[in-house]
Every structure is written in structure tokens, then in C-alpha cells.
Short mmCIF file of C-alpha atoms in Angstrom, two decimals:
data_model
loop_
_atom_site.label_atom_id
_atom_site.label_comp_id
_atom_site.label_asym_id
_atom_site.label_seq_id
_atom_site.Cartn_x
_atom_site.Cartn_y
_atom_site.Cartn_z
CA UNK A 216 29.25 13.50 -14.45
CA UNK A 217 26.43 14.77 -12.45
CA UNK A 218 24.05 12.92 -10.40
CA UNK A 219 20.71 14.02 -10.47
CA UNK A 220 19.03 12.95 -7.07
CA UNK A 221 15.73 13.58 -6.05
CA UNK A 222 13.52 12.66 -2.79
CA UNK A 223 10.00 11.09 -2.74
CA UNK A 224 8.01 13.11 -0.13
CA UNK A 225 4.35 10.91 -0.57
CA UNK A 226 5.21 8.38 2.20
CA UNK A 227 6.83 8.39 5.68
CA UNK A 228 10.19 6.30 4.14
CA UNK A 229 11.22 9.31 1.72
CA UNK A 230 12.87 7.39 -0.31
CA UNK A 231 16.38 9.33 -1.74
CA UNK A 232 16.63 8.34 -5.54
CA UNK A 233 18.92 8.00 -7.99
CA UNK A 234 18.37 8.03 -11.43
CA UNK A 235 16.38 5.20 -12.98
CA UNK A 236 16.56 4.25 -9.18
CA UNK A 237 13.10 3.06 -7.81
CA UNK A 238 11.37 3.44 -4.67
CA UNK A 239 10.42 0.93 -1.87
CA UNK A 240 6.80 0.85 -3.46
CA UNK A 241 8.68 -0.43 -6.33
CA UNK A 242 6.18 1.75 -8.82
CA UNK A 243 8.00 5.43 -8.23
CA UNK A 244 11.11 6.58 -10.31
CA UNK A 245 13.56 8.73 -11.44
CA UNK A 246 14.38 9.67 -14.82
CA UNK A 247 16.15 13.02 -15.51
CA UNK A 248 16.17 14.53 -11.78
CA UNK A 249 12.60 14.23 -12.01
CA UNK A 250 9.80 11.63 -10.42
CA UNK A 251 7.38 9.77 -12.35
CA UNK A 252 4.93 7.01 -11.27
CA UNK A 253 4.99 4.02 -13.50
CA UNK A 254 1.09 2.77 -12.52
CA UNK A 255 -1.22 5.47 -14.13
CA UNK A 256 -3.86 4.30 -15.62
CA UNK A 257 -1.93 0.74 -15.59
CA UNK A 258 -4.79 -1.02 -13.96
CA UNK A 259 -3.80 -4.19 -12.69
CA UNK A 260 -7.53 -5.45 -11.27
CA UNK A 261 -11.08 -3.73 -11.89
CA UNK A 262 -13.85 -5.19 -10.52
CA UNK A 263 -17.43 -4.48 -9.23
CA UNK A 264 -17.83 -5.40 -5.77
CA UNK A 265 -20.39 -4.57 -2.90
CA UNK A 266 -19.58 -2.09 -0.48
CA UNK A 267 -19.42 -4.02 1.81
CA UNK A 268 -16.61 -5.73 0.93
CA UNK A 269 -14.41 -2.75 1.59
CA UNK A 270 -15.84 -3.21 4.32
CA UNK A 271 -17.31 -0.30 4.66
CA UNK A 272 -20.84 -0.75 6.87
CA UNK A 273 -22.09 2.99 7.43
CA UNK A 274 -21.63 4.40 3.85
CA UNK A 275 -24.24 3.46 1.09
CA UNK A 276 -24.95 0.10 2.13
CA UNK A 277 -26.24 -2.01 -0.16
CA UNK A 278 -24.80 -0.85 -3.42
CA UNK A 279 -22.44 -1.85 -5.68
CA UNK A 280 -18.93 -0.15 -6.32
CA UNK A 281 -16.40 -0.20 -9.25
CA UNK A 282 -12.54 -1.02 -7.40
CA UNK A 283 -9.43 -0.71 -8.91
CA UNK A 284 -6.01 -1.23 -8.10
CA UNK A 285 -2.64 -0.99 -9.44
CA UNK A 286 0.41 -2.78 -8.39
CA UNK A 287 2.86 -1.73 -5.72
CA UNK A 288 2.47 -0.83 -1.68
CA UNK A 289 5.17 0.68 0.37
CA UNK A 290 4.51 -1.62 3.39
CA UNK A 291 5.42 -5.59 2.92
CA UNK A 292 3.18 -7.13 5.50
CA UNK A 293 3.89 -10.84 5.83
CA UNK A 294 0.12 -11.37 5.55
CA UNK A 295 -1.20 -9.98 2.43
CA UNK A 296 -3.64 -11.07 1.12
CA UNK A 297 -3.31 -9.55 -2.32
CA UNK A 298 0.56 -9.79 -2.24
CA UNK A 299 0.81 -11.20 -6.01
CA UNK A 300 -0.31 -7.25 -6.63
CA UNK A 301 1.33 -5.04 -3.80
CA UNK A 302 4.89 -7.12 -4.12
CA UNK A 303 5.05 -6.80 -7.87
CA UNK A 304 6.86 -4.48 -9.87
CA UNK A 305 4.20 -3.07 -12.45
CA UNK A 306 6.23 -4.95 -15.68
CA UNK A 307 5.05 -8.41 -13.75
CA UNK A 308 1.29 -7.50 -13.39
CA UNK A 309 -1.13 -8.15 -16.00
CA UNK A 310 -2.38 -4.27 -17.01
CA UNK A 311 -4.79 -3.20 -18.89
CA UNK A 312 -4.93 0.50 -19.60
CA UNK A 313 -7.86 2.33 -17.88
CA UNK A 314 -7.62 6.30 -17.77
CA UNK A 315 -9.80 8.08 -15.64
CA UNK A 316 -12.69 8.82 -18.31
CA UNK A 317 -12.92 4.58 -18.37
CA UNK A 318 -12.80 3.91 -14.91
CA UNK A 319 -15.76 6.77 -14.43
CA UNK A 320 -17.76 5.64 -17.91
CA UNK A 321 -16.99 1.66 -17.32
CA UNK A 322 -18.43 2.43 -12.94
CA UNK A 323 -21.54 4.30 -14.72
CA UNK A 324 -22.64 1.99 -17.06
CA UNK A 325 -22.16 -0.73 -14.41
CA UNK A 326 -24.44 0.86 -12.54
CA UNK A 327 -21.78 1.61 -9.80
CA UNK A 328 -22.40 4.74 -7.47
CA UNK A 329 -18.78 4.96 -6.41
CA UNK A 330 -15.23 3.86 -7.02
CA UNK A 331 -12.91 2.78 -5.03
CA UNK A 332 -9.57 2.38 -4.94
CA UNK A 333 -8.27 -0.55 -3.11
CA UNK A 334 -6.57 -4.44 -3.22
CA UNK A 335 -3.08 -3.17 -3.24
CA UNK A 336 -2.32 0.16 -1.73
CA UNK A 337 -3.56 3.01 -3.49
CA UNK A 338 -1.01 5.92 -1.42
CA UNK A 339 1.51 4.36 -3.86
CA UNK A 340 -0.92 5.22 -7.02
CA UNK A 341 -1.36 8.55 -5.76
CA UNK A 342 -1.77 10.65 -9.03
CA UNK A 343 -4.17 8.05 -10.84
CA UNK A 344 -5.83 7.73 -8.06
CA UNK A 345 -6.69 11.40 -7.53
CA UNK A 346 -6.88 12.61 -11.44
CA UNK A 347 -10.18 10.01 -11.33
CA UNK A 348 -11.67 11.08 -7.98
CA UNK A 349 -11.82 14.54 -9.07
CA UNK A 350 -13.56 13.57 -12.49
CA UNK A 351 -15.43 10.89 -10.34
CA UNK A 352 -17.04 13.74 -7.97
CA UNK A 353 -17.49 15.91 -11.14
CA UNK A 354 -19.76 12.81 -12.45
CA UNK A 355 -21.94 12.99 -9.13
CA UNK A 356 -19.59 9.89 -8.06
CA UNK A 357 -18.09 8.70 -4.39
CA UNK A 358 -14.79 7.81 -4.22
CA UNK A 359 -13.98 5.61 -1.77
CA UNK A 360 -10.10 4.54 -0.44
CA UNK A 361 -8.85 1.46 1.46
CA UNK A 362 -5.48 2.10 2.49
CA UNK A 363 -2.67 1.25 5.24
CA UNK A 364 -2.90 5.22 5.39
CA UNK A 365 1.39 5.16 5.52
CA UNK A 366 1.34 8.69 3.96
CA UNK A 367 2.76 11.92 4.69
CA UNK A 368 0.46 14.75 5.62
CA UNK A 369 0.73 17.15 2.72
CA UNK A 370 -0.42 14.24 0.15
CA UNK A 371 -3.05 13.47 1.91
CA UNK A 372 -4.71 16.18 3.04
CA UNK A 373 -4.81 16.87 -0.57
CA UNK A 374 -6.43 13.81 -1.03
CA UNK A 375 -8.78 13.81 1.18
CA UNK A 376 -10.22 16.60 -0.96
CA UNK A 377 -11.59 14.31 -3.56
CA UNK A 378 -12.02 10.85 -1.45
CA UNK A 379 -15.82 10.34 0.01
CA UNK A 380 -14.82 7.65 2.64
CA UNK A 381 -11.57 5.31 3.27
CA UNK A 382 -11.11 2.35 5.79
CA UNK A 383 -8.06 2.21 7.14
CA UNK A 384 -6.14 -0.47 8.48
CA UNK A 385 -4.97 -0.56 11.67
CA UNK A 386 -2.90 -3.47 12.26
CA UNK A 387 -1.71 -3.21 15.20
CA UNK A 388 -1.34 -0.99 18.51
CA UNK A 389 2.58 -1.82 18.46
CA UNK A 390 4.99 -0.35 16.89
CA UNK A 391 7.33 -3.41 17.25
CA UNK A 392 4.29 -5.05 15.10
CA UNK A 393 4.79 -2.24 12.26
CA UNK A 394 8.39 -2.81 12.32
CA UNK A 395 8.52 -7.12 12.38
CA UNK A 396 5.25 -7.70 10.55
CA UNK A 397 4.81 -4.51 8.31
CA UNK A 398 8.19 -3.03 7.75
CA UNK A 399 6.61 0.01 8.63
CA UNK A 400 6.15 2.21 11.52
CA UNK A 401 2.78 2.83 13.65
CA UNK A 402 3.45 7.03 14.63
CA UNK A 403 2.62 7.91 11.11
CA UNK A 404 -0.48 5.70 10.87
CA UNK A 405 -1.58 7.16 13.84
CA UNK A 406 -1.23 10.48 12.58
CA UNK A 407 -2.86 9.63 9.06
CA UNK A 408 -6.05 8.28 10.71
CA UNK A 409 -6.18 11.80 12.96
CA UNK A 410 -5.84 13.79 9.60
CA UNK A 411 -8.26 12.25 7.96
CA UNK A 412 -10.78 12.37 10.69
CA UNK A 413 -9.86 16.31 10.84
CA UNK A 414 -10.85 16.54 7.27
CA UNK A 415 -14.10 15.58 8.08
CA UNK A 416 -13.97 11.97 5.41
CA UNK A 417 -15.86 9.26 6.48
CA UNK A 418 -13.58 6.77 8.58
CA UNK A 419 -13.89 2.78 9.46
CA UNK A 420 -10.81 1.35 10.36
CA UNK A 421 -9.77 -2.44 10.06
CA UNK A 422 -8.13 -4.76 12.41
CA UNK A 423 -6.77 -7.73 11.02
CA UNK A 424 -6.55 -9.78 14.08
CA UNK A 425 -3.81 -12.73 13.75
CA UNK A 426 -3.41 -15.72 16.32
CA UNK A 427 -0.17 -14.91 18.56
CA UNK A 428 0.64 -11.68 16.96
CA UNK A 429 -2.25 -9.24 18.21
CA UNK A 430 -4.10 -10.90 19.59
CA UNK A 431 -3.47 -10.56 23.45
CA UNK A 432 -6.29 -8.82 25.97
CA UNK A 433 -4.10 -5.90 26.59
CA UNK A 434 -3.46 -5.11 23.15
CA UNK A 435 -6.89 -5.47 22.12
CA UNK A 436 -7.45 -2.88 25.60
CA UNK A 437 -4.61 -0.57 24.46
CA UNK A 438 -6.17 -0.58 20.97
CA UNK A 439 -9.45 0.74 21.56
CA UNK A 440 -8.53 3.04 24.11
CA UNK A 441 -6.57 4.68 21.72
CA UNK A 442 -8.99 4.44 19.03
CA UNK A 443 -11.99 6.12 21.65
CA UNK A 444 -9.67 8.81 23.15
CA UNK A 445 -8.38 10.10 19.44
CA UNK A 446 -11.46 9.12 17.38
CA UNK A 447 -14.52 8.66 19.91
CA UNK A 448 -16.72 6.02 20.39
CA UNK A 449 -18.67 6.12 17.01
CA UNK A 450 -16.44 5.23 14.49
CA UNK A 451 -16.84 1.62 13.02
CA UNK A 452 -14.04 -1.06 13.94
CA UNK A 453 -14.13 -4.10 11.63
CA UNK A 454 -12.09 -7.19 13.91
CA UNK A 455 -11.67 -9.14 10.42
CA UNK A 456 -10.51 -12.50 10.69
CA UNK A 457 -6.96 -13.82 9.51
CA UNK A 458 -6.87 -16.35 7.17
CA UNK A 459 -2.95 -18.16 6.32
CA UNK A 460 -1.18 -16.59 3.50
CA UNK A 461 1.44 -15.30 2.09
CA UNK A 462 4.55 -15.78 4.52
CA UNK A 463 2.25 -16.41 7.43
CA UNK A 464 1.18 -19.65 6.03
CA UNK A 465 2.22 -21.45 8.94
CA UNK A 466 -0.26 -19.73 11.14
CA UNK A 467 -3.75 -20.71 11.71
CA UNK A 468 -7.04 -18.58 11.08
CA UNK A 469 -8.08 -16.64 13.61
CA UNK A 470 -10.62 -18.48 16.34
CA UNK A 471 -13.75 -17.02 16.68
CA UNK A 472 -13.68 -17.17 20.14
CA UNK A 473 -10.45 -14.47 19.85
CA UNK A 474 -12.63 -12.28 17.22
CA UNK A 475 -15.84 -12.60 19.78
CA UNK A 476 -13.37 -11.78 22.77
CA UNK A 477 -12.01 -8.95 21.12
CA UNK A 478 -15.38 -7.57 20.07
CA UNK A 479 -16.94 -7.80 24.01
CA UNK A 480 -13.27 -6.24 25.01
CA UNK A 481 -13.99 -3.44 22.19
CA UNK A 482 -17.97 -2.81 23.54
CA UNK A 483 -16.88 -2.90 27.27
CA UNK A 484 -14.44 0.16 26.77
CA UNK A 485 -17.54 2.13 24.75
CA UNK A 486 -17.43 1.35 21.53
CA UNK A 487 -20.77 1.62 19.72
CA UNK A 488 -20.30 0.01 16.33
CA UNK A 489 -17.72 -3.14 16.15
CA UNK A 490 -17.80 -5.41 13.54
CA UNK A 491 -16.41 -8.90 13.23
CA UNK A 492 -15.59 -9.52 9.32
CA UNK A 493 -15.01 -12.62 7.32
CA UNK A 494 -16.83 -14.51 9.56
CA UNK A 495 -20.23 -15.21 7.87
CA UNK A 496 -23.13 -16.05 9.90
CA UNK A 497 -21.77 -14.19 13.00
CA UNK A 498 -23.83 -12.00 14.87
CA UNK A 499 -21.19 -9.68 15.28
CA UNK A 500 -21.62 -8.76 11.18
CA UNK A 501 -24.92 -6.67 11.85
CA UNK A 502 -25.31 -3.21 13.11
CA UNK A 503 -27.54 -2.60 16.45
CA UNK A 504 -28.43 0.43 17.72
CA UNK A 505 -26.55 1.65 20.81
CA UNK A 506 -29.82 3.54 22.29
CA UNK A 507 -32.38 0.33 21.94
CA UNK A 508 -30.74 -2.43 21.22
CA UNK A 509 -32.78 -3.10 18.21
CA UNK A 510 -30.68 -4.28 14.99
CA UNK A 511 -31.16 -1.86 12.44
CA UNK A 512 -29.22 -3.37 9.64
CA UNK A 513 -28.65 -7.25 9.52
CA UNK A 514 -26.20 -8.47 7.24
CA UNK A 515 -25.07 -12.08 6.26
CA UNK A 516 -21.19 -12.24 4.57
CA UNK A 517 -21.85 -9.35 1.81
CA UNK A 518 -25.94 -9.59 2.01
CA UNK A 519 -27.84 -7.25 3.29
CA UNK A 520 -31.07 -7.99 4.92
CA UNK A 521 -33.70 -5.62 6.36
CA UNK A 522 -32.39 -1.99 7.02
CA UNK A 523 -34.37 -0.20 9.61
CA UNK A 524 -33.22 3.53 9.30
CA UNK A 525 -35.26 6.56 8.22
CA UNK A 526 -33.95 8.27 4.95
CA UNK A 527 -32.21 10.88 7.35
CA UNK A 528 -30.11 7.82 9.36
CA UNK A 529 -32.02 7.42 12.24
CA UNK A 530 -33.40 4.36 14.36
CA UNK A 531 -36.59 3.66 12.91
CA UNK A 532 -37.51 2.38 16.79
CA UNK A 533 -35.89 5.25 18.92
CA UNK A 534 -34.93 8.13 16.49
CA UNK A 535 -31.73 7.78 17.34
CA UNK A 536 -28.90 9.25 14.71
CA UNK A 537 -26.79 6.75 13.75
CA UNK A 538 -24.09 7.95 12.03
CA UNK A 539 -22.45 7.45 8.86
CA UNK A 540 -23.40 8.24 4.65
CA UNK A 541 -26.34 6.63 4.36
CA UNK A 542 -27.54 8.30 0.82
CA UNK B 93 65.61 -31.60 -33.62
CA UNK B 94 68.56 -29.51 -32.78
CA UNK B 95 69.47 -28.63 -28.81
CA UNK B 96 69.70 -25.20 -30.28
CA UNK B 97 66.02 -25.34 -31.53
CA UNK B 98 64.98 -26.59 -28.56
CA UNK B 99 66.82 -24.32 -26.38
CA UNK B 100 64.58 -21.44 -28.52
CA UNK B 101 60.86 -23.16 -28.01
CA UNK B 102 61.84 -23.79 -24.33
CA UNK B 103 63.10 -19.62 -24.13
CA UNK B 104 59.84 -18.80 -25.76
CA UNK B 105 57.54 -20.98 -23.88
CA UNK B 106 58.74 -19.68 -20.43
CA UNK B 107 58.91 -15.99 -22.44
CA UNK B 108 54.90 -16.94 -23.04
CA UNK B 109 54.25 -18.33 -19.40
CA UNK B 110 55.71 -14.92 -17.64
CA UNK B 111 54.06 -13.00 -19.94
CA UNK B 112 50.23 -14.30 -19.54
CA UNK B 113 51.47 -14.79 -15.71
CA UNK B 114 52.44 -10.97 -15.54
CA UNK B 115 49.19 -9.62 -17.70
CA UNK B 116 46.98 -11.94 -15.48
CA UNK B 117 48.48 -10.65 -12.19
CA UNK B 118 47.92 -7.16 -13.55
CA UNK B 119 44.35 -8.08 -14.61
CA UNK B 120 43.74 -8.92 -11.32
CA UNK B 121 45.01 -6.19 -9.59
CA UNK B 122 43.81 -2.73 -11.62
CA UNK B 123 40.93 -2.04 -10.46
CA UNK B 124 42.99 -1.58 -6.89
CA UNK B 125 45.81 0.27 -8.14
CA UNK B 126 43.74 2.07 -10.60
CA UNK B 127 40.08 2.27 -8.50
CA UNK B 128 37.40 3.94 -11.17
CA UNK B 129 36.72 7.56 -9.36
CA UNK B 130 33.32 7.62 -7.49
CA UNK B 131 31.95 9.40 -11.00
CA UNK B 132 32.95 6.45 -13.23
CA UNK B 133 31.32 3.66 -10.85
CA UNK B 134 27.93 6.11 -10.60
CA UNK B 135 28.33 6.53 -14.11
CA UNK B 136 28.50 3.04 -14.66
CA UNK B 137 25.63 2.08 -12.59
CA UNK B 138 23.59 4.71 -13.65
CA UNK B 139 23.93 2.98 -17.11
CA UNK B 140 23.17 -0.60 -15.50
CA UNK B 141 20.12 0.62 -13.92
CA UNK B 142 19.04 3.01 -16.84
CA UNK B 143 19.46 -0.31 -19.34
CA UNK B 144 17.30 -2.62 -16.64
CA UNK B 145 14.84 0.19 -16.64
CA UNK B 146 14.12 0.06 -20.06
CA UNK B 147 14.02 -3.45 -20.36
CA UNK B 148 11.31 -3.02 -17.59
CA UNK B 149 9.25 -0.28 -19.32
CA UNK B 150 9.36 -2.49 -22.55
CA UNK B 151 8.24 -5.75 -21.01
CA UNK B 152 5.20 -4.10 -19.35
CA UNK B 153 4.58 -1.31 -22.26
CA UNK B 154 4.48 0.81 -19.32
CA UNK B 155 4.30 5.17 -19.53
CA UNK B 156 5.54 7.36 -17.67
CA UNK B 157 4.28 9.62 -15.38
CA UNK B 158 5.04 12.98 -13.72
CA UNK B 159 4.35 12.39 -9.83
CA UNK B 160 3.35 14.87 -7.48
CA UNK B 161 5.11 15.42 -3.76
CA UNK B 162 8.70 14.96 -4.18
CA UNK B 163 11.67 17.04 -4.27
CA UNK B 164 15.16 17.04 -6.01
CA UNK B 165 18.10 16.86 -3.95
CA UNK B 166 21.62 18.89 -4.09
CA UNK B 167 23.43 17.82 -7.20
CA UNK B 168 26.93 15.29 -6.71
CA UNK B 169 29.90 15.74 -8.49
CA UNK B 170 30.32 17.72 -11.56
CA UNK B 171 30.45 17.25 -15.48
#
């Protein structure tokens, strides 16, 4: 009797298979010495949603984008907020089966410029997710990923071929955090958000800040250091706000004192775009310009109201470029 | 009833007792005296997981794939 073993190589955890053995991202298999993915085209949540809501703040604001997701992740973050997806074996989600053609024809005729692929944790539906990007950009489409970016480099520097712009989270400066919180590991985050700034994709990244987990002054220091030496001082941080879920139910939401503390902490070490998310109303939701001050785009929860940049991305009241995919 | 006769159903009841005594001792013990090699037991789970599997792929009339990025590892064992 031979054993016919193989070795998933997508994600840092490399899961060693046996036969009609499954991976960690519950979604990955083997059958017959060789690896399939279960969640192809098994759509387990399509919906239209502003861009926004990604968040993503300097790409195409103020249009509308088709998101799907399947189910499976190959983290298991205590916080989740779409857990009944990304802690599901695909047999327990409610599919529907969308192939790439659909999920380009169904974004068109929603009048959708992009897709993106999101909720759960699309690294673990690698394959559908870049069989539609590349028919996507053949349709004159974005393609947009939100991801934990816990991925090896060969997968996704093939990705980031086809993929327009991804937010990343970053949960966490400590690797302890990954470990206890995540059941992952920070190094190969680290690395992922590098790579994909070397590939030259639009980058936000996300920090989920959570009440007596991350949210000390020297990790919020340690955090953005690292963010401006590796990434500089232009790339968008998003301090979203926790709200109890999942197994961290007993936790309360974030204060917005921490979220405004963190975003003074972020400014002070030279960021020039930081966000504060799920926080309506806050002024910490609108972009300013870092040369006059001015706000060039105010925004309200997912609303967007005036935009004051040329066509080209510039400060209509200083000229200055501010970057990001603005058409 | 005789004291023969019931010498005979008291030889046959004890005969019965040491009998289902001795096949439930052996029962019990087999699997240690006789351990499945490591090729039966993978064989075995193998069909455990490859029944569960199915039973999965029919309750979400779910397809399979080919992924991309993996690699197979040096075969175990031998037919």
C-alpha cells in the first residue's frame, strides 16, 4: 500500500497531506497524490459594495465594486469578523456557483469598475481568485484583494500580476500577537507586505486595534516605525476600530480616545495619510493634504463628500501629488 | 431430573462460561499481540477519511479543482 503524500507550498504553514487529508485552510486537498482546491467558483458571498469599504481611500474613490468570497482562511484570529465564512469547511457554506465569466458579466452589468476579492481570505482561494483577475483585467477591470497577506512568495508574486490594489492587514507588531491571537506568525506578513510593495500594487494596510491586546503606546511606536522605515511615509494606515465578536466577545470596542491616540502617535512619527475606520463622524475618516493642510477628500462612514484633486491627483490648493489610483 | 443430567448442564455451562471468557480475553487483546502493520492502519484511515470526504463533496455538491503551488512528497511504504 502506498501513500501518496504531497505538500501545499501557497502559505507559510506548508501543510504535509495525506490523501483525502485537508489543509489548515480547511478548503485544500488531496486526492490521488495530487492537490485540488474545493472553493472554485463556489462563491459563498457576492455583493456590491463601495470602495471604501475595503477600505481602500486612495484608489477610485467613490465607486462601487463587485466582492466575493469563498469560505476558508489559513489564520483563525479570535476576532473575525466574518468567521461563519473563514472557519467553515466549504460543504457548511451556502454556495452558489459563480465562474469567472459571471463574476466579470454580473460586476459589469452592475455597473462595478472592479472586483474584489475579500470577507474571508482570498490566499486560500488562490486559483479562482486569479483565473477571474486575469479575465477581469482583460475586461478593462481592477481587481482589488483584502488579505492577511500569510502567503509564500512564489504565489504571490504571481498574483500580484493580475491584482490592481490589496489592503493588508496588519494586526499586530508582535509576533507573540500572531501566535496567541492569529495562530499565525508576523515574519512572513512582514515579508508579504515588502513583496507586494516591490511589485509596484497599490498598498493600504489595516490595523485592527483591540483594547488590551495592541493597543499600548509602544506598540503603536514600534508599529509605524516599522511601517515608515520598510514602506515610507505615504502609504495609507487605516486604525479600524474593534468591535466584540467571535471569541473576543468578552472584550469591549475600541475607545476612541485609543483610535485618536494612536492616530496623533502614527502622524508624530511622519506618517502622511492615517485613517481611523468604523468610526463614523470622526475627523480622522477624511484625507488632508500633508503640504497645506487643506482636506481634499471628506468622507462620512462610506460617503464621500467633496473631492478636491485635479484629474492627475494633485491638491487642487497647492499642486501637491497625492498619491494613490485616482482614475 | 437426574444428578447425572445435571452433572452434564452444569459441565456445559462452565464449558460455555470459559469459552466466551477465553474468546473475550482474546478479543481484547489482538490488536496487541497481532498490531495491524503501519500499511493496514494508513490503509484503513485512508479509507475513513476518503469515505468522510465524499460525504463532504456530496453534501456541498462541491468540484474539484487542480491547485497551483504545491508539491508531492517521497512515496511511504510499498504495494
Amino acid at each position: 500500500m502506498a501513500t501518496k503524500k504531497v505538500q501545499c507550498l501557497l502559505c507559510p504553514r506548508h501543510c504535509e497531506l495525506r490523501e483525502y487529508e485537508r489543509g489548515d485552510c480547511r478548503v485544500r486537498v488531496n486526492v490521488g497524490g495530487e492537490l485540488h482546491t474545493l472553493v472554485w467558483a463556489e462563491a459563498c458571498s457576492a455583493n456590491i459594495d463601495p470602495m471604501e469599504k475595503k477600505p481602500l481611500f486612495h484608489f477610485l474613490p467613490a465607486t462601487w465594486i463587485f466582492s466575493i468570497a469563498t469560505a476558508g482562511c489559513n489564520l483563525h484570529c479570535k476576532f473575525c469578523q466574518n468567521w461563519q465564512l473563514s472557519q467553515s469547511n466549504p460543504e457548511d457554506t451556502r454556495n452558489f456557483r459563480l465562474v469567472p465569466a459571471d463574476v466579470v458579466a454580473e460586476a459589469k452589468a452592475s455597473g462595478c469598475g472592479s472586483v474584489a476579492y475579500t470577507y474571508s481570505e482570498p490566499v486560500v482561494f488562490y486559483e479562482y481568485v486569479k483565473d477571474t483577475a486575469r479575465l477581469a483585467r482583460g475586461e478593462g477591470l481592477r481587481n482589488v484583494l483584502v488579505t492577511a497577506a500569510f502567503i509564500d512568495e512564489k504565489p504571490l508574486r504571481e498574483l500580484c500580476q493580475f491584482i490592481d490594489a490589496i489592503n493588508t492587514d496588519l494586526k499586530s507588531i508582535r509576533n507573540d500577537y500572531y501566535q496567541e491571537i492569529c495562530d499565525g506568525e508576523l515574519p512572513p506578513v512582514q515579508r508579504a507586505i515588502k513583496i507586494i510593495q516591490q511589485e509596484g500594487v497599490w498598498q493600504e494596510l489595516t490595523y485592527l486595534i483591540i483594547p488590551t491586546l495592541n493597543d499600548t503606546d509602544e506598540e503603536f511606536h514600534d508599529y509605524f516605525h516599522w511601517v515608515l522605515d520598510e514602506l515610507g511615509p505615504d502609504i495609507p494606515l487605516h486604525l479600524s476600530r474593534f468591535y466584540p465578536t467571535y471569541k473576543l466577545s468578552n472584550l469591549p470596542p475600541t475607545p476612541t480616545s485609543t483610535l485618536t491616540r494612536a492616530r496623533n502617535i502614527a502622524l508624530e512619527v511622519g506618517h502622511n495619510y492615517v485613517y481611523v475606520g468604523n468610526m463614523p463622524g470622526h475627523p480622522g475618516e477624511s484625507t488632508y493634504c500633508p503640504g497645506c493642510g487643506a482636506t481634499i477628500i471628506r468622507r462620512r462612514g462610506y460617503n464621500i463628500g467633496e473631492v478636491k484633486l485635479t484629474a492627475e491627483g494633485r491638491c487642487i490648493f497647492c499642486g501637491r501629488e497625492i498619491p494613490g489610483v485616482w482614475r | 431430573m437426574s444428578r447425572r443430567l445435571q452433572n452434564i448442564i452444569g459441565a456445559f455451562t462452565l464449558l460455555a462460561i470459559i469459552v466466551s471468557v477465553v474468546a473475550l480475553a482474546w478479543w481484547a487483546i489482538y490488536d496487541s499481540v497481532f498490531p495491524p502493520t503501519p500499511e493496514e492502519s494508513e490503509a484503513q484511515l485512508t479509507e475513513e477519511r476518503k469515505d468522510q470526504f465524499l460525504k463532504a463533496l456530496e453534501k456541498g455538491n462541491l468540484e474539484l479543482h487542480p491547485a497551483e503551488h504545491w508539491k508531492p512528497l517521497e512515496v511511504e511504504g510499498g504495494d
